Coordinates of C-alpha atoms and ligand atoms in Angstrom, one line a residue:
M1280 CA 21.8 -33.9 13.0
A1281 CA 21.1 -36.0 16.0
V1282 CA 18.4 -38.7 15.7
R1283 CA 15.8 -38.3 18.3
I1284 CA 13.1 -40.7 19.3
Q1285 CA 10.5 -39.8 21.8
C1286 CA 8.1 -42.4 22.9
S1287 CA 4.7 -40.7 23.1
I1288 CA 1.3 -42.3 22.9
Q1289 CA 1.4 -46.1 23.4
N1290 CA -0.6 -47.6 20.6
S1291 CA -3.8 -49.1 21.7
L1292 CA -4.5 -52.8 21.2
W1293 CA -8.0 -52.3 19.8
L1294 CA -7.5 -54.6 16.9
L1295 CA -6.7 -57.7 18.9
K1296 CA -7.7 -58.9 22.4
P1297 CA -4.8 -59.3 24.8
S1298 CA -5.5 -63.0 25.2
R1299 CA -4.7 -63.5 21.5
A1300 CA -1.6 -61.5 21.8
T1301 CA -0.2 -63.8 24.5
H1302 CA -0.2 -66.7 22.0
L1303 CA 2.3 -65.0 19.8
K1304 CA 5.8 -66.4 20.5
P1305 CA 8.8 -66.3 18.3
C1306 CA 9.5 -69.6 16.7
F1307 CA 12.4 -70.8 14.7
H1308 CA 12.2 -73.5 12.1
F1309 CA 15.6 -74.5 10.8
R1310 CA 14.9 -78.0 9.7
Q1311 CA 18.2 -79.7 8.9
K1312 CA 19.0 -83.1 7.5
P1313 CA 22.2 -84.9 8.1
V1314 CA 24.6 -84.4 5.2
S1315 CA 26.6 -87.2 3.7
K1316 CA 30.4 -87.2 4.3
T1317 CA 31.3 -86.5 0.8
S1318 CA 28.9 -83.6 0.3
A1319 CA 29.9 -82.2 3.6
L1320 CA 33.4 -81.8 2.3
F1321 CA 32.1 -79.6 -0.6
C1322 CA 29.0 -78.0 0.6
T1323 CA 28.9 -74.8 2.5
Y1324 CA 25.1 -74.2 2.1
A1325 CA 23.8 -77.6 1.4
S1326 CA 22.6 -78.4 4.9
A1327 CA 20.7 -75.3 5.1
L1328 CA 19.0 -75.8 1.8
Q1329 CA 18.1 -79.5 2.4
N1330 CA 14.4 -79.9 1.9
D1331 CA 12.0 -82.1 3.6
E1332 CA 10.3 -84.0 0.7
A1333 CA 6.9 -82.8 1.7
E1334 CA 7.8 -79.2 1.8
P1335 CA 8.1 -77.1 -1.4
F1336 CA 11.4 -75.4 -2.1
V1337 CA 10.4 -71.7 -1.9
L1338 CA 12.9 -69.2 -3.2
T1339 CA 12.4 -65.5 -3.8
T1340 CA 14.0 -62.6 -5.7
P1341 CA 13.6 -59.1 -4.2
L1342 CA 10.2 -57.5 -5.2
Y1343 CA 11.7 -54.9 -7.5
Y1344 CA 10.8 -51.3 -6.9
V1345 CA 8.8 -49.9 -9.8
N1346 CA 10.4 -46.4 -9.8
A1347 CA 11.8 -47.2 -13.3
P1348 CA 11.9 -50.2 -15.7
P1349 CA 14.1 -53.2 -14.9
H1350 CA 17.8 -53.1 -15.7
M1351 CA 20.6 -55.7 -15.9
G1352 CA 21.1 -55.6 -12.1
S1353 CA 17.5 -56.7 -11.5
A1354 CA 17.8 -59.2 -14.3
Y1355 CA 20.9 -60.7 -12.7
T1356 CA 19.2 -61.7 -9.4
T1357 CA 16.3 -63.1 -11.3
I1358 CA 18.5 -65.1 -13.7
A1359 CA 20.4 -66.6 -10.8
A1360 CA 17.1 -67.4 -8.9
D1361 CA 15.8 -69.1 -12.1
A1362 CA 18.9 -71.2 -12.5
I1363 CA 18.6 -72.4 -8.8
A1364 CA 14.9 -73.0 -9.3
R1365 CA 15.5 -75.0 -12.4
F1366 CA 18.2 -77.0 -10.7
Q1367 CA 15.9 -77.8 -7.8
R1368 CA 13.2 -78.9 -10.2
L1369 CA 15.7 -81.2 -11.9
L1370 CA 16.3 -82.8 -8.5
G1371 CA 12.6 -83.5 -8.3
N1372 CA 11.7 -81.0 -5.7
K1373 CA 8.5 -79.1 -5.8
V1374 CA 9.6 -75.5 -6.3
I1375 CA 7.8 -72.2 -5.7
F1376 CA 9.8 -69.5 -7.3
I1377 CA 8.5 -66.1 -6.2
T1378 CA 9.3 -62.7 -7.9
G1379 CA 7.3 -59.6 -8.2
T1380 CA 7.2 -55.8 -7.8
D1381 CA 7.2 -53.5 -4.8
E1382 CA 4.8 -50.7 -5.8
H1383 CA 4.2 -48.4 -2.9
G1384 CA 6.1 -45.4 -1.5
E1385 CA 7.1 -41.9 -2.1
K1386 CA 9.6 -42.7 -4.9
I1387 CA 6.8 -44.3 -6.9
A1388 CA 4.4 -41.5 -6.5
T1389 CA 7.1 -39.0 -7.6
A1390 CA 8.1 -41.2 -10.6
A1391 CA 4.4 -41.4 -11.6
M1392 CA 3.9 -37.7 -11.3
A1393 CA 7.0 -37.1 -13.5
Q1394 CA 5.5 -39.2 -16.2
G1395 CA 2.1 -37.4 -15.9
S1396 CA 0.3 -40.6 -14.8
T1397 CA -1.4 -41.9 -11.6
P1398 CA 0.7 -44.1 -9.4
R1399 CA -1.5 -47.1 -10.3
E1400 CA -1.1 -46.5 -14.0
H1401 CA 2.6 -46.1 -13.6
C1402 CA 2.8 -49.4 -11.6
N1403 CA 0.8 -51.3 -14.2
V1404 CA 3.2 -50.2 -16.9
I1405 CA 6.4 -50.9 -15.1
S1406 CA 5.3 -54.1 -13.5
Q1407 CA 4.4 -55.3 -17.0
A1408 CA 7.9 -54.4 -18.2
Y1409 CA 9.3 -56.7 -15.6
K1410 CA 7.0 -59.6 -16.7
T1411 CA 7.9 -59.0 -20.3
L1412 CA 11.6 -59.1 -19.6
W1413 CA 11.3 -62.2 -17.5
K1414 CA 9.6 -63.9 -20.5
D1415 CA 12.3 -62.8 -22.9
L1416 CA 15.0 -64.1 -20.4
D1417 CA 13.3 -67.6 -20.1
I1418 CA 12.5 -67.0 -16.4
A1419 CA 10.1 -69.7 -15.2
Y1420 CA 8.7 -68.1 -12.1
D1421 CA 5.7 -69.7 -10.3
K1422 CA 4.3 -66.6 -8.5
F1423 CA 4.5 -62.9 -9.4
I1424 CA 3.3 -60.8 -6.5
R1425 CA 2.5 -57.1 -6.8
T1426 CA 2.3 -55.2 -3.5
T1427 CA -0.8 -53.4 -4.8
D1428 CA -2.7 -56.7 -5.0
H1429 CA -5.7 -56.8 -2.6
K1430 CA -4.7 -60.1 -1.1
H1431 CA -1.3 -58.5 -0.2
E1432 CA -2.9 -55.6 1.4
A1433 CA -5.1 -57.9 3.6
I1434 CA -2.0 -59.8 4.7
V1435 CA 0.0 -56.7 5.6
K1436 CA -2.9 -55.5 7.8
E1437 CA -3.2 -58.8 9.5
F1438 CA 0.6 -59.1 10.1
Y1439 CA 0.7 -55.5 11.4
S1440 CA -2.1 -56.4 13.8
R1441 CA -0.3 -59.5 15.1
V1442 CA 2.9 -57.4 15.7
L1443 CA 0.8 -54.7 17.4
A1444 CA -0.9 -57.3 19.6
N1445 CA 2.5 -58.6 20.6
G1446 CA 3.3 -55.2 22.0
D1447 CA 6.0 -54.4 19.4
I1448 CA 4.5 -51.2 17.9
Y1449 CA 4.5 -47.9 19.5
R1450 CA 4.1 -44.2 18.5
A1451 CA 7.0 -41.7 18.6
D1452 CA 8.5 -38.6 17.1
Y1453 CA 11.3 -39.2 14.8
E1454 CA 13.9 -36.7 13.4
G1455 CA 16.8 -37.7 11.2
L1456 CA 18.3 -37.7 7.8
Y1457 CA 16.3 -39.5 5.1
C1458 CA 17.4 -41.1 1.8
V1459 CA 14.3 -41.2 -0.4
N1460 CA 16.0 -43.5 -2.8
C1461 CA 16.8 -46.1 -0.1
E1462 CA 13.4 -45.2 1.6
E1463 CA 15.4 -45.2 4.9
Y1464 CA 16.5 -43.0 7.7
K1465 CA 20.4 -42.9 7.8
D1466 CA 22.9 -42.7 10.5
E1467 CA 25.0 -39.6 9.9
K1468 CA 28.2 -41.6 10.3
E1469 CA 27.4 -43.8 7.3
L1470 CA 27.0 -40.8 5.0
L1471 CA 29.5 -39.2 2.6
D1472 CA 30.4 -35.5 2.5
N1473 CA 27.4 -33.2 2.1
K1474 CA 25.3 -35.8 3.9
C1475 CA 25.2 -37.9 0.7
C1476 CA 23.9 -41.5 0.6
P1477 CA 26.9 -43.7 -0.3
M1478 CA 24.8 -45.8 -2.6
H1479 CA 22.8 -43.2 -4.5
L1480 CA 25.2 -40.2 -4.2
K1481 CA 22.3 -37.9 -3.4
P1482 CA 22.0 -35.7 -0.3
C1483 CA 19.8 -37.1 2.5
V1484 CA 17.1 -34.7 3.6
P1485 CA 16.2 -33.7 7.2
R1486 CA 12.8 -35.2 8.2
K1487 CA 10.7 -35.0 11.3
E1488 CA 7.7 -37.2 11.6
D1489 CA 5.3 -38.6 14.1
N1490 CA 5.4 -42.3 13.2
Y1491 CA 4.7 -45.8 14.5
F1492 CA 7.8 -47.7 15.5
F1493 CA 8.7 -51.4 15.5
A1494 CA 10.5 -52.5 18.6
L1495 CA 13.5 -54.0 16.8
S1496 CA 15.8 -53.5 19.8
K1497 CA 13.7 -56.1 21.7
Y1498 CA 15.0 -58.8 19.3
Q1499 CA 18.7 -58.0 19.5
K1500 CA 19.4 -61.1 21.7
S1501 CA 17.1 -63.4 19.7
L1502 CA 18.8 -62.3 16.5
E1503 CA 22.3 -62.8 17.9
E1504 CA 21.3 -66.3 19.1
T1505 CA 19.7 -67.2 15.7
L1506 CA 22.9 -66.2 13.8
N1507 CA 25.2 -68.0 16.3
Q1508 CA 23.1 -71.2 16.1
N1509 CA 22.5 -71.0 12.3
P1510 CA 25.6 -69.4 10.7
N1511 CA 24.3 -70.5 7.2
F1512 CA 21.3 -68.2 7.7
V1513 CA 23.3 -65.4 6.0
Q1514 CA 25.5 -66.2 3.0
P1515 CA 28.1 -65.8 1.7
S1516 CA 29.8 -66.2 5.0
F1517 CA 31.6 -62.9 4.9
R1518 CA 28.3 -61.2 4.8
L1519 CA 27.3 -62.9 8.0
N1520 CA 30.1 -61.0 9.8
E1521 CA 28.7 -57.8 8.4
V1522 CA 25.2 -58.6 9.7
Q1523 CA 26.6 -59.7 13.1
S1524 CA 28.5 -56.4 13.5
W1525 CA 25.4 -54.4 12.7
I1526 CA 23.5 -56.2 15.4
K1527 CA 26.4 -56.0 17.8
S1528 CA 26.7 -52.3 17.4
G1529 CA 23.1 -52.0 18.8
L1530 CA 19.7 -52.3 17.1
R1531 CA 17.4 -49.3 17.2
D1532 CA 13.7 -49.4 16.7
F1533 CA 12.7 -48.3 13.2
S1534 CA 9.6 -46.4 12.0
I1535 CA 7.1 -48.5 10.1
S1536 CA 4.7 -45.9 9.0
R1537 CA 4.8 -42.6 7.1
A1538 CA 2.6 -39.6 7.8
S1539 CA 3.7 -37.8 4.6
V1540 CA 3.2 -40.5 2.1
D1541 CA -0.3 -41.2 0.6
W1542 CA 0.6 -43.9 -1.8
G1543 CA 0.7 -46.9 0.5
I1544 CA -1.4 -49.3 2.6
P1545 CA -3.2 -47.4 5.4
V1546 CA -2.0 -48.2 8.9
P1547 CA -4.9 -50.4 10.3
N1548 CA -5.8 -48.1 13.2
D1549 CA -4.8 -44.8 11.7
E1550 CA -5.8 -43.9 8.2
K1551 CA -3.7 -40.7 8.3
Q1552 CA -0.5 -42.8 8.0
T1553 CA 0.6 -45.4 5.5
V1554 CA 2.7 -48.5 6.2
Y1555 CA 6.4 -48.0 5.6
V1556 CA 7.3 -49.5 2.2
W1557 CA 9.8 -52.0 3.5
F1558 CA 7.4 -53.3 6.2
D1559 CA 4.9 -53.8 3.4
A1560 CA 7.1 -55.2 0.7
L1561 CA 8.9 -57.9 2.7
L1562 CA 5.4 -59.4 3.4
G1563 CA 5.1 -60.0 -0.3
Y1564 CA 7.1 -63.1 0.1
I1565 CA 4.2 -64.6 2.2
S1566 CA 1.3 -63.1 0.4
A1567 CA 2.7 -64.5 -2.9
L1568 CA 2.0 -67.9 -1.4
S1569 CA -1.7 -67.4 -1.0
G1570 CA -4.1 -68.7 -3.7
D1571 CA -6.1 -66.6 -6.1
K1572 CA -9.2 -66.7 -3.9
E1573 CA -10.9 -63.3 -3.1
Q1574 CA -10.6 -64.0 0.6
T1575 CA -7.2 -64.6 2.0
D1576 CA -5.5 -64.6 5.3
L1577 CA -2.0 -64.8 6.7
L1578 CA -2.0 -68.3 8.2
S1579 CA -3.4 -69.9 5.0
A1580 CA -0.7 -68.2 3.0
V1581 CA 1.9 -69.4 5.5
S1582 CA 0.6 -72.9 5.3
S1583 CA 1.1 -72.9 1.5
G1584 CA 4.9 -73.0 1.7
W1585 CA 6.3 -70.7 4.3
P1586 CA 9.2 -70.6 5.5
A1587 CA 11.1 -69.8 2.3
A1588 CA 14.2 -71.9 1.7
L1589 CA 16.1 -69.0 0.2
H1590 CA 15.8 -65.2 -0.2
L1591 CA 18.1 -64.2 -3.0
I1592 CA 19.0 -60.5 -2.8
G1593 CA 21.6 -57.9 -3.7
K1594 CA 23.9 -56.9 -0.8
D1595 CA 22.2 -53.4 -0.7
I1596 CA 19.2 -54.8 1.0
L1597 CA 20.8 -57.3 3.3
R1598 CA 20.0 -55.3 6.5
F1599 CA 16.3 -55.4 5.7
H1600 CA 16.3 -59.2 5.0
A1601 CA 18.8 -60.4 7.6
V1602 CA 17.9 -58.1 10.6
Y1603 CA 14.5 -56.3 10.1
W1604 CA 12.6 -59.2 8.5
P1605 CA 13.6 -62.0 10.9
A1606 CA 12.7 -59.7 13.9
M1607 CA 9.4 -58.9 12.3
L1608 CA 8.6 -62.6 11.8
M1609 CA 9.6 -63.4 15.4
S1610 CA 7.2 -60.7 16.6
A1611 CA 4.4 -62.2 14.5
G1612 CA 5.2 -65.7 15.7
L1613 CA 6.1 -67.0 12.3
S1614 CA 9.1 -69.1 11.1
L1615 CA 12.2 -67.6 9.7
P1616 CA 13.4 -68.2 6.2
K1617 CA 16.2 -70.8 6.0
M1618 CA 18.7 -68.6 4.2
V1619 CA 19.4 -65.1 2.9
F1620 CA 22.0 -64.9 0.2
G1621 CA 23.3 -61.4 -0.6
H1622 CA 25.1 -61.4 -4.0
G1623 CA 27.4 -58.7 -5.2
F1624 CA 26.7 -55.8 -7.6
L1625 CA 27.1 -55.5 -11.3
T1626 CA 29.0 -52.3 -11.5
K1627 CA 29.8 -49.6 -14.0
D1628 CA 33.0 -47.6 -13.4
G1629 CA 33.1 -49.1 -10.0
L1630 CA 29.6 -47.8 -9.0
K1631 CA 26.6 -50.0 -8.4
M1632 CA 24.4 -50.0 -11.5
G1633 CA 21.0 -48.8 -10.4
K1634 CA 17.8 -47.0 -11.4
S1635 CA 18.4 -44.1 -9.2
L1636 CA 21.9 -43.4 -10.5
G1637 CA 20.7 -44.1 -14.0
N1638 CA 23.9 -45.9 -15.0
T1639 CA 22.2 -49.0 -16.0
L1640 CA 22.8 -51.6 -18.7
E1641 CA 19.7 -52.4 -20.9
P1642 CA 18.9 -56.2 -20.6
N1643 CA 16.3 -55.9 -23.5
D1644 CA 19.1 -54.7 -25.9
L1645 CA 21.3 -57.6 -24.8
V1646 CA 18.6 -60.2 -25.3
C1647 CA 17.6 -58.7 -28.7
R1648 CA 21.1 -58.7 -29.9
F1649 CA 22.6 -61.9 -28.4
G1650 CA 19.7 -64.1 -27.1
S1651 CA 18.7 -65.1 -23.6
D1652 CA 21.2 -68.0 -23.4
A1653 CA 24.1 -65.7 -24.0
V1654 CA 23.0 -63.2 -21.4
R1655 CA 22.2 -65.8 -18.8
Y1656 CA 25.4 -67.7 -19.4
F1657 CA 27.7 -64.7 -19.4
F1658 CA 26.5 -63.1 -16.1
L1659 CA 26.3 -66.4 -14.2
R1660 CA 29.6 -67.6 -15.6
E1661 CA 31.6 -64.5 -15.4
V1662 CA 30.5 -62.9 -12.1
E1663 CA 31.4 -65.1 -9.2
F1664 CA 28.2 -65.5 -7.3
G1665 CA 28.5 -63.3 -4.2
S1666 CA 31.1 -60.8 -5.6
D1667 CA 30.9 -57.7 -7.7
G1668 CA 31.5 -57.8 -11.4
D1669 CA 32.0 -55.2 -14.2
Y1670 CA 30.5 -55.6 -17.7
S1671 CA 32.4 -55.2 -20.9
E1672 CA 30.8 -56.0 -24.3
E1673 CA 34.1 -57.2 -25.7
R1674 CA 34.4 -59.7 -22.9
F1675 CA 30.8 -60.8 -23.3
I1676 CA 31.3 -61.5 -27.0
N1677 CA 34.6 -63.3 -26.4
I1678 CA 33.3 -65.5 -23.6
V1679 CA 30.0 -66.5 -25.3
N1680 CA 31.7 -67.2 -28.6
A1681 CA 34.5 -69.3 -27.1
H1682 CA 32.3 -71.3 -24.7
L1683 CA 28.9 -71.7 -26.2
A1684 CA 29.6 -71.3 -30.0
N1685 CA 33.0 -73.0 -30.1
T1686 CA 33.4 -75.5 -27.3
I1687 CA 29.9 -76.7 -27.1
G1688 CA 28.1 -75.7 -30.4
N1689 CA 30.9 -76.5 -32.8
L1690 CA 31.7 -79.9 -31.2
L1691 CA 28.1 -81.0 -31.5
N1692 CA 28.0 -79.8 -35.1
R1693 CA 31.2 -81.4 -36.1
T1694 CA 30.2 -84.7 -34.5
L1695 CA 26.7 -84.8 -36.0
G1696 CA 28.2 -83.9 -39.5
L1697 CA 30.6 -86.9 -39.3
L1698 CA 27.8 -89.1 -38.1
K1699 CA 25.6 -88.1 -41.0
K1700 CA 28.3 -88.6 -43.5
N1701 CA 29.5 -92.0 -42.2
C1702 CA 26.6 -93.6 -40.2
Q1703 CA 23.4 -92.1 -41.8
S1704 CA 22.9 -90.0 -38.6
T1705 CA 22.3 -93.2 -36.6
L1706 CA 24.0 -94.3 -33.4
V1707 CA 25.6 -97.7 -34.0
V1708 CA 25.6 -98.9 -30.3
D1709 CA 24.3 -97.8 -26.9
S1710 CA 26.5 -95.1 -25.3
T1711 CA 27.2 -97.6 -22.4
T1712 CA 28.7 -100.1 -24.8
A1713 CA 30.5 -97.5 -26.8
A1714 CA 32.3 -96.2 -23.6
E1715 CA 33.4 -99.5 -22.1
G1716 CA 36.8 -99.1 -20.4
N1717 CA 36.9 -95.5 -21.7
A1718 CA 38.7 -93.0 -19.3
F1719 CA 36.9 -90.1 -21.0
K1720 CA 33.6 -91.4 -19.7
D1721 CA 35.0 -91.6 -16.2
N1722 CA 36.2 -88.0 -16.4
V1723 CA 32.7 -86.9 -17.6
E1724 CA 31.1 -88.7 -14.6
K1725 CA 33.4 -87.0 -12.2
L1726 CA 33.0 -83.5 -13.7
V1727 CA 29.2 -83.7 -13.7
E1728 CA 29.1 -84.8 -10.1
K1729 CA 31.3 -81.7 -9.3
A1730 CA 28.8 -79.6 -11.2
R1731 CA 26.0 -81.0 -9.1
I1732 CA 27.8 -80.1 -5.9
H1733 CA 28.5 -76.5 -7.1
Y1734 CA 24.8 -76.1 -7.9
V1735 CA 23.8 -77.3 -4.4
D1736 CA 26.4 -74.9 -3.1
L1737 CA 25.0 -72.0 -5.1
S1738 CA 28.4 -71.7 -6.8
L1739 CA 26.8 -71.0 -10.2
S1740 CA 30.0 -69.8 -11.9
S1741 CA 31.9 -72.9 -10.8
A1742 CA 29.1 -75.1 -12.1
C1743 CA 29.3 -73.5 -15.5
E1744 CA 33.1 -73.8 -15.5
V1745 CA 33.0 -77.5 -14.7
V1746 CA 30.3 -78.2 -17.4
L1747 CA 32.6 -76.4 -19.9
E1748 CA 35.4 -78.6 -18.8
I1749 CA 33.3 -81.6 -20.2
G1750 CA 33.1 -79.7 -23.5
N1751 CA 36.9 -79.1 -23.5
A1752 CA 37.5 -82.8 -22.7
G1753 CA 35.1 -83.7 -25.5
N1754 CA 37.1 -81.5 -28.0
S1755 CA 40.4 -83.1 -26.9
Y1756 CA 38.9 -86.5 -27.3
M1757 CA 37.7 -85.7 -30.8
D1758 CA 41.1 -84.3 -31.7
D1759 CA 43.0 -87.3 -30.2
R1760 CA 40.8 -89.9 -31.8
A1761 CA 40.5 -88.1 -35.2
P1762 CA 37.5 -90.2 -36.2
W1763 CA 37.4 -88.5 -39.7
S1764 CA 40.7 -90.3 -40.5
L1765 CA 39.6 -93.6 -38.8
F1766 CA 36.6 -93.6 -41.1
K1767 CA 38.9 -93.3 -44.1
Q1768 CA 40.8 -96.5 -43.0
G1769 CA 37.6 -98.6 -42.9
G1770 CA 37.1 -102.0 -41.2
A1771 CA 37.7 -102.1 -37.4
A1772 CA 39.1 -98.5 -37.4
S1773 CA 35.8 -97.2 -38.9
E1774 CA 33.8 -99.2 -36.3
A1775 CA 35.9 -97.6 -33.5
A1776 CA 35.3 -94.1 -35.1
A1777 CA 31.5 -94.7 -35.0
R1778 CA 31.7 -95.7 -31.3
D1779 CA 33.8 -92.5 -30.7
L1780 CA 31.0 -90.4 -32.1
V1781 CA 28.5 -92.1 -29.8
V1782 CA 30.8 -91.3 -26.8
I1783 CA 31.1 -87.6 -27.8
L1784 CA 27.3 -87.3 -28.4
E1785 CA 26.6 -88.9 -25.0
A1786 CA 28.9 -86.3 -23.4
M1787 CA 27.0 -83.6 -25.3
R1788 CA 23.7 -84.9 -23.9
I1789 CA 25.1 -84.8 -20.4
I1790 CA 26.3 -81.2 -21.0
A1791 CA 22.8 -80.2 -22.1
V1792 CA 21.2 -81.6 -18.9
A1793 CA 23.9 -80.1 -16.7
L1794 CA 23.7 -76.7 -18.3
L1795 CA 19.9 -76.6 -18.4
P1796 CA 19.6 -74.4 -15.3
I1797 CA 21.8 -71.8 -16.9
T1798 CA 20.9 -72.0 -20.6
P1799 CA 17.5 -73.7 -20.9
S1800 CA 16.9 -72.8 -24.6
L1801 CA 20.3 -74.0 -25.7
S1802 CA 19.9 -77.2 -23.8
W1803 CA 16.6 -77.8 -25.6
R1804 CA 18.3 -77.2 -29.0
I1805 CA 21.0 -79.7 -28.1
Y1806 CA 18.4 -82.3 -27.1
A1807 CA 16.5 -81.7 -30.3
Q1808 CA 19.7 -82.3 -32.3
L1809 CA 20.1 -85.6 -30.5
G1810 CA 16.7 -86.7 -31.7
Y1811 CA 14.6 -86.2 -28.6
S1812 CA 11.1 -84.7 -28.5
K1813 CA 10.1 -81.6 -26.5
D1814 CA 8.1 -83.9 -24.1
Q1815 CA 11.2 -86.0 -23.5
F1816 CA 13.2 -82.8 -22.8
D1817 CA 10.6 -81.4 -20.5
A1818 CA 10.7 -84.6 -18.4
I1819 CA 14.4 -84.5 -17.8
T1820 CA 15.7 -84.9 -14.3
W1821 CA 19.2 -84.5 -12.9
G1822 CA 19.4 -88.4 -12.9
E1823 CA 19.8 -88.1 -16.7
T1824 CA 23.4 -86.8 -16.2
N1825 CA 24.2 -90.4 -15.6
W1826 CA 26.1 -91.9 -18.5
G1827 CA 24.0 -94.2 -20.8
G1828 CA 21.1 -92.2 -22.1
L1829 CA 21.8 -92.5 -25.8
K1830 CA 20.7 -95.9 -27.3
G1831 CA 21.9 -97.7 -30.3
G1832 CA 19.7 -97.1 -33.3
Q1833 CA 18.7 -93.6 -32.2
V1834 CA 18.5 -91.3 -35.2
M1835 CA 20.0 -87.8 -34.8
A1836 CA 18.5 -84.6 -36.4
Q1837 CA 20.1 -83.0 -39.4
P1838 CA 23.2 -81.0 -38.1
N1839 CA 22.2 -77.5 -37.4
P1840 CA 24.2 -75.0 -35.3
V1841 CA 22.8 -74.8 -31.8
F1842 CA 24.6 -71.6 -31.0
A1843 CA 25.6 -69.1 -33.6
R1844 CA 28.7 -67.1 -33.2
I1845 CA 28.3 -63.4 -32.3
E1846 CA 30.0 -61.1 -34.8
N1847 CA 32.2 -58.7 -33.0
L1848 CA 30.4 -55.4 -32.8
A1849 CA 32.6 -53.9 -30.2
D1850 CA 34.8 -51.8 -32.5
G1851 CA 33.8 -48.2 -33.4
K1852 CA 33.1 -48.7 -37.1
D1853 CA 30.4 -51.3 -36.4
R1854 CA 28.7 -49.2 -33.7
K1855 CA 26.2 -47.5 -36.0
E1856 CA 25.2 -50.8 -37.5
A1857 CA 24.9 -52.3 -34.1
N1858 CA 22.5 -49.6 -33.0
K1859 CA 20.4 -50.1 -36.2
V1860 CA 20.2 -53.8 -35.5
M1861 CA 19.2 -53.2 -31.9
K1862 CA 16.4 -51.0 -33.0
N1863 CA 15.2 -53.6 -35.5
N1864 CA 15.3 -56.2 -32.8
K1865 CA 17.3 -58.6 -35.0
P1866 CA 20.3 -60.5 -33.6
R1867 CA 23.5 -59.6 -35.4
I1868 CA 25.0 -63.1 -35.5
T1869 CA 26.6 -65.3 -38.0
Q1870 CA 26.4 -69.0 -38.5
A1871 CA 28.7 -71.2 -36.5
Q1872 CA 31.6 -72.7 -38.3
G1873 CA 30.5 -75.6 -40.4
I1874 CA 31.7 -79.2 -40.2
A1875 CA 35.4 -79.3 -39.8
E1876 CA 36.6 -82.6 -41.2
A1877 CA 40.3 -82.5 -40.5
Ligands
ATP744 N1 23.8 -53.3 -9.9 C1 23.2 -54.3 -9.4 N2 23.9 -55.5 -9.3 C2 23.3 -56.6 -8.9 N3 22.0 -56.6 -8.5 C3 21.3 -55.5 -8.6 C4 21.9 -54.3 -9.0 N4 20.9 -53.3 -9.0 C5 19.8 -53.9 -8.5 N5 20.0 -55.2 -8.3 C6 19.0 -56.2 -7.7 O1 17.8 -55.4 -7.5 C7 17.7 -55.3 -6.1 C8 17.2 -53.9 -5.7 O2 16.1 -53.6 -6.5 P1 15.6 -52.1 -6.8 O3 14.3 -52.3 -7.4 O4 15.7 -51.3 -5.5 O5 16.7 -51.7 -7.8 P2 17.8 -50.6 -7.9 O6 18.1 -50.4 -9.3 O7 18.9 -51.0 -7.0 O8 17.1 -49.3 -7.4 P3 17.8 -48.0 -6.9 O9 18.9 -47.6 -7.8 O10 16.6 -47.0 -7.1 O11 18.2 -48.2 -5.5 C9 19.0 -55.6 -5.5 O12 18.9 -56.1 -4.2 C10 19.5 -56.7 -6.4 O13 18.8 -57.9 -6.2

C-alpha cells in the first residue's frame, strides 16, 4: 500500500505569538576538550564524553514501555548505564543517571484491558516492577521519570508549542502500514512476507488517520551536517553509517499525534488527538531533570543538566534517538545530546528477546539464584558492548565461577587465610614498601590504567577482561612465590612471604576499586575483608586504583568467601530442584573452596 500524505489545514499558531517563534533557532552544543596524546590513541568516544567540570554528566536509559514487566534485555541496558554512571562518579563527576517508564499509547491501553485493569493501575504496577528490579540489581539511578507524571505532561505541551511556533507542525491525512508493537508506520520495503514487522514478526495493519505532522524533512541538511561534524554523535561507529544512510535516503515528515488513541497527552490545541507516544516519551529525558516542584517548565528543566552526555539505547530505537529526536530538539531551539550509543541485542535462538515476542529471560530468577554481581558481571563481560549476544545458563555458571569465585574470590580467601595463620591477620608493612622493585606491581599499574581507558571508551567487556588479568597475574604471583612454603622456612624467607601477602592483598584492593562499576556488592565485600569500613568504601574514587592504599599494621577481617561458587544446575536431573529453589528465592550456591595451603 502506498503511503500518502496530503497537507490540509495548516495548524494555527494560536498558542504562541509569531514574534516568539522567530527566536527559536536550532543550536548545537558539542563542547569538546582537547584529548591527551595517550588517551587519543585509545579512545574512540572519550572526546565526546569529556565533561566540563561545572556540568553534570547526564546519562539515560530508554524509558521502558510498560506493556509488560521488565526482562533481561531491559535490565541489560540499565546495568550498562549503571556501570558507566558508577565509573563517572568514581572519576569525581557529578552524575545524573536517568531511567524511567514510557506509559502512554495504544499498546499500554490494550495490555491494561487484557489484565482487566485501567491503564493507570496497569502503569503503576509495571512501573513499580521496574523499580523493584533495579533495586535488586544494585542500580543506583538518580531520577526515575514516568511519562504519566504531571510535570512531564506540562513539558511535553510546552515543547509541542515551541515546535508549532517554529512552523514545524502541520495537519495532514496519513495512510500506511502500522506496527502497533513498534508504534510506528512502516515502509512496505522494510517488511517481511505477509507485511510482517521484522522485529515483532506480526503483520502490520493498514491505517488511515488525520494527524499532526512534524516537518522532519526540513532538518535533513542540518542532521547531515551535524553527523559530518560530530561523527562521535552516534556510536558504535558502524551504527553511524546506518543512520547516515537513513538520512541520505530522504527523510519524510512523521505524524506526531493519534486520533484513535485516548491514553496519551492531549494535543495542546486539539483535545480530540493525543500526542504520539514517541514524541511524548523522548521528552522524558528533559522532564526528568526538573525538580519535584508542582510548577515546572521546559527551560528550568533544561537548565538543570541538559544536554545529556549519553543516551544509552538498544539498536531497535536508534532511528528515534539519532534522527527524530535531534530534529525535534533543533526545532525547539534546544541543544542536542552529545552521544547516542546503540548497543546490540540479547537474543534467543537468533531473535531479539522482547516483550512483544514473549521470548524473554527472567532477570528476577537470575538475581534470586545467582545474585546481582553474577548477573551484572556475566552480561557486561560476555556480551561485547555494541554487538548481539546469546545467553546460555551453562556458560553463565562457568564464567561466573571461573572469574568471580576462583580467580578473584579464592585468591583473596587463600591470601587472608595465610595472613591469619602466619601474621595474625595484620599487614607487616605498607604495600608501597612491600612492592619495592616488584615487576608484578608495575604490571598491575599498567593493567588498571588500561581498564580506565576501556571504561572511558565504553568498552565494558574489555574493562572486565583487563581487571580479571590482574586477578590472573595475582594467582600466578602466589603460585610462583609459594608463600606457604616460605613461611615454613622461617627467618628472611618468612619475612619475604609476609611481604608477598601484602602485595597480593594490595592487588585485590585495586581489583575491588576497578571492578566497582560492574560488581558493586562484590567490591564492597572485598573491601570489608581488607578491613575497611562502609564509609571508607563509599568515599572511594578512581584515584584509589593507585598502588599504595594498604598500610602496615592494618588488620584484615576473618577470611570469609566473598563470592560463593554456583553449583551447576544446568543438567536435567537438577532442573526440578532448581525450579524449587527459584520459587523459594534462595540462591543455590555452595561455599567457595577453603584455604588451599599447597
Ligand atoms: N533483547 C534485548 N537486548 C538488549 N536490549 C534490549 C532487548 N530488549 C529490550 N532491550 C532494551 O529495551 C529497549 C526497548 O524497550 P521496550 O520497553 O520497548 O522493550 P522491548 O522488550 O524491546 O519491547 P517490545 O518487544 O514490545 O518491542 C531497547 O532499546 C533496549 O535498550
